[in-house]
Coordinates of C-alpha atoms and ligand atoms in Angstrom, one line a residue:
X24 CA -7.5 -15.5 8.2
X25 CA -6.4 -13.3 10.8
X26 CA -2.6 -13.6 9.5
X27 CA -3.5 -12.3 5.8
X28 CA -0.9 -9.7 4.9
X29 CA -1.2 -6.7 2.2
X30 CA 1.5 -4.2 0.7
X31 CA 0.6 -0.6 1.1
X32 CA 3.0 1.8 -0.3
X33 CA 2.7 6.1 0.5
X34 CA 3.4 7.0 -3.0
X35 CA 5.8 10.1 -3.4
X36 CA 3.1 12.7 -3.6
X37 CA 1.6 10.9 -0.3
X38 CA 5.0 11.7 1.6
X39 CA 5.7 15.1 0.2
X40 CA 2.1 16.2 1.2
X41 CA 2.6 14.7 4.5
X42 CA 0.3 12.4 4.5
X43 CA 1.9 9.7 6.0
X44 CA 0.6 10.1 9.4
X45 CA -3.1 10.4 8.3
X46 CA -3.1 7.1 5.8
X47 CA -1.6 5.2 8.7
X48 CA -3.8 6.3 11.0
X49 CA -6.6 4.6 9.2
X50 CA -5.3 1.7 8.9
X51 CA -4.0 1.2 12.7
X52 CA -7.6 2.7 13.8
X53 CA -9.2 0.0 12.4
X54 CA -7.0 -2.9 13.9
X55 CA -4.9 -3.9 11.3
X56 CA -1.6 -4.7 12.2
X57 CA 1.4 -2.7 11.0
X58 CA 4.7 -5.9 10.4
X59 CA 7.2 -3.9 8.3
X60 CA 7.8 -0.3 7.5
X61 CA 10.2 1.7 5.7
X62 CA 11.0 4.5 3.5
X63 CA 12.9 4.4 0.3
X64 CA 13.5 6.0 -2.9
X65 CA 12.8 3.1 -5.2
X66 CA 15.0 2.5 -8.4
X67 CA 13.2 2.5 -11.5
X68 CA 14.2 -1.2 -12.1
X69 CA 12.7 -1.9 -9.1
X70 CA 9.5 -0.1 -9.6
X71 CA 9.4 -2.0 -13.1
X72 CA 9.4 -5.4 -11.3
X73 CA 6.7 -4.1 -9.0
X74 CA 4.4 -2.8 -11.8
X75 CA 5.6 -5.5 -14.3
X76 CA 1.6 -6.5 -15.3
X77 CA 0.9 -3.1 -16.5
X78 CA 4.8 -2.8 -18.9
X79 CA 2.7 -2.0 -21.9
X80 CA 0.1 0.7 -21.1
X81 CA 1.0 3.8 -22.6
X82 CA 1.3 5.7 -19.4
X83 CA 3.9 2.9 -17.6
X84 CA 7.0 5.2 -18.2
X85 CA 5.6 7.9 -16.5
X86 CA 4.2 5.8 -14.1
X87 CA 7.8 5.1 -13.3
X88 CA 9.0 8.3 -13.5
X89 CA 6.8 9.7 -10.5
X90 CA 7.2 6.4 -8.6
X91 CA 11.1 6.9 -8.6
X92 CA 11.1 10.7 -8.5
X93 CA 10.9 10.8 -4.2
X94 CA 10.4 8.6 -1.2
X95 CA 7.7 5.6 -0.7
X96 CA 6.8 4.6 2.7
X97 CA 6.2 1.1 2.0
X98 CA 4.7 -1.1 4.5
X99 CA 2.8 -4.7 5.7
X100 CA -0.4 -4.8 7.2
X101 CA -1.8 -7.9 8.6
X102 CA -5.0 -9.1 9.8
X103 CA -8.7 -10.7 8.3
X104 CA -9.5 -9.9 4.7
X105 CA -6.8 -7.0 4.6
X106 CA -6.0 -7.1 1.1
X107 CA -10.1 -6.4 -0.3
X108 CA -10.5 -3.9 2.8
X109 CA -7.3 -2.1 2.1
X110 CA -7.9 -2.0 -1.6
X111 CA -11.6 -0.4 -0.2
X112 CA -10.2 1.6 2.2
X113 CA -8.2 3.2 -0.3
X114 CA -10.5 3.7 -2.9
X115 CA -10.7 3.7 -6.7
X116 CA -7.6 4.2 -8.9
X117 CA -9.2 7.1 -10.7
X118 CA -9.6 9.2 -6.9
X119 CA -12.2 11.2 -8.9
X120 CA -14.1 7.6 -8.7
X121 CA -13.5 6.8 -5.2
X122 CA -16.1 8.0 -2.4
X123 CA -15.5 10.2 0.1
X124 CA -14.2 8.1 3.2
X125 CA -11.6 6.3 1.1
X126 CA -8.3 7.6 1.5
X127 CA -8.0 8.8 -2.5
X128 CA -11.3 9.9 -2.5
X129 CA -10.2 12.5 0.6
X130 CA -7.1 13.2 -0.4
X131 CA -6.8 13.1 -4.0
X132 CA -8.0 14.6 -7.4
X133 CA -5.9 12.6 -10.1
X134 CA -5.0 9.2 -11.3
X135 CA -1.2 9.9 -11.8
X136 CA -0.9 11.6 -8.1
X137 CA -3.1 8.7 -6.3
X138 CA -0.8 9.2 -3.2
X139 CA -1.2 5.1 -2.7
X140 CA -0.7 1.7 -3.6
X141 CA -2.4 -1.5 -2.4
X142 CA -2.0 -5.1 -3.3
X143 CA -5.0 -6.3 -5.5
X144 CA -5.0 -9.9 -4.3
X145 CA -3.9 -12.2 -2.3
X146 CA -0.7 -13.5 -4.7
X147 CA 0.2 -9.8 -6.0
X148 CA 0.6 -9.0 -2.2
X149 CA 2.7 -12.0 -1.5
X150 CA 4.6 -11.8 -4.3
X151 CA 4.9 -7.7 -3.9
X152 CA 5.9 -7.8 0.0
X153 CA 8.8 -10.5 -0.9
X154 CA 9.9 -7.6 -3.4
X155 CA 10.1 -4.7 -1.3
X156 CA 10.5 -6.4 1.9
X157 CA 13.7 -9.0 3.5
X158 CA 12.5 -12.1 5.7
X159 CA 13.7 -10.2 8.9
X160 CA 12.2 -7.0 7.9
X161 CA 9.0 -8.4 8.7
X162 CA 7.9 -8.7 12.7
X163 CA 6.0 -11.3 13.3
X164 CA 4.6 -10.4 16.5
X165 CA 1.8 -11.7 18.9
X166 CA -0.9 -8.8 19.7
X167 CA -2.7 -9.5 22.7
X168 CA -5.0 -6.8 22.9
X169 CA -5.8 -6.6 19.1
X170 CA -6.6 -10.4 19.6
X171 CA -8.8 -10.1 22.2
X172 CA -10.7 -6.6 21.5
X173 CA -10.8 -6.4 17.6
X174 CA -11.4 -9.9 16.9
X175 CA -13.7 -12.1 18.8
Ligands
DAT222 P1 -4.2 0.6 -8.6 O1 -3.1 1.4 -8.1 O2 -5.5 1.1 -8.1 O3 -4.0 -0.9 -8.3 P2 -3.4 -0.1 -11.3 O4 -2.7 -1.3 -10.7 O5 -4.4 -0.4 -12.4 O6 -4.3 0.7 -10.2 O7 -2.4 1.0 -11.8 C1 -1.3 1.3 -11.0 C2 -1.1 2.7 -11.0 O8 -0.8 3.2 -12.4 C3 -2.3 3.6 -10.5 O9 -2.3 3.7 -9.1 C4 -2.0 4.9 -11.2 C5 -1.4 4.5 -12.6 N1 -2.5 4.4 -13.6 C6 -3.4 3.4 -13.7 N2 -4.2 3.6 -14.7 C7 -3.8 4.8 -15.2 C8 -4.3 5.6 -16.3 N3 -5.3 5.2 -17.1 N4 -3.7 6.7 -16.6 C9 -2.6 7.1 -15.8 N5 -2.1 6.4 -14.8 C10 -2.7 5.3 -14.5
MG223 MG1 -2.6 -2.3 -8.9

């Protein structure tokens, strides 16, 4: 539905690059919705809760370790099928996987510097946005020209 919602984090090396203008740029330029943004440095606790399904791979600490080391520009975007089309329009974990016209495979060269996140499913996003996001964090807002002009 037109109200699904993903979380899509700018990943340290995303904001230090300065990036963040470009990856949200593809995302509002094809009508998704933007409901929350913020920037934080996220505590490594944190970051474990977030990443909890992969605790036992081999590279998780320093996963954690690059996740914590600077700011995240976390957001919520809304609108139909948003969680597979971000996951697309980001691209393969490995960026050396991901075509050219994803955001990892333009931006990007390694696994551990990805410069992105995106929820893999429908439950990992709900259960990820109530993580890094509060209730009133989130604007629920009505969008008449999105409505009208990218939907039909
Ligand atoms: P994704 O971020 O595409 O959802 P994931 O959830 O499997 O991928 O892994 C989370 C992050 O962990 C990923 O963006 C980068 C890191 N990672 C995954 N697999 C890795 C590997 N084999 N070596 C190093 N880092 C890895
Ligand atoms: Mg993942």
């Amino acid at each position: 539905s037109n109200t699904e919602r993903t979380f899509i984090a700018i990943k340290p090396d995303g904001v230090h690059r300065g990036l963040v203008g470009k990856i949200i740029a593809r995302f509002e330029e094809r009508g998704y919705k933007l409901v929350a943004l913020k920037q934080m440095t996220a505590s490594k606790a944190h970051l474990e809760v977030h990443y909890q399904d992969l605790k036992d791979k081999p590279f998780f600490p320093s996963l954690i370790e690059y996740m914590s080391s600077g700011p995240v520009v976390a957001m919520v975007w809304q609108g139909l099928d948003v969680v597979k089309q971000g996951r697309s329009m980001l691209g393969a974990t490995n960026p050396l996987a991901s075509a050219p016209g994803t955001i990892r495979g333009d931006f990007c060269i390694q696994t551990g510097r990805n410069i992105c996140h995106g929820s893999d499913a429908v439950d990992s996003a709900n259960r990820e946005i109530a993580h890094w996001f509060k209730q009133e964090e989130i604007n629920d807002y009505a969008s008449p020209f999105i409505n009208s002009w990218v939907y039909e």
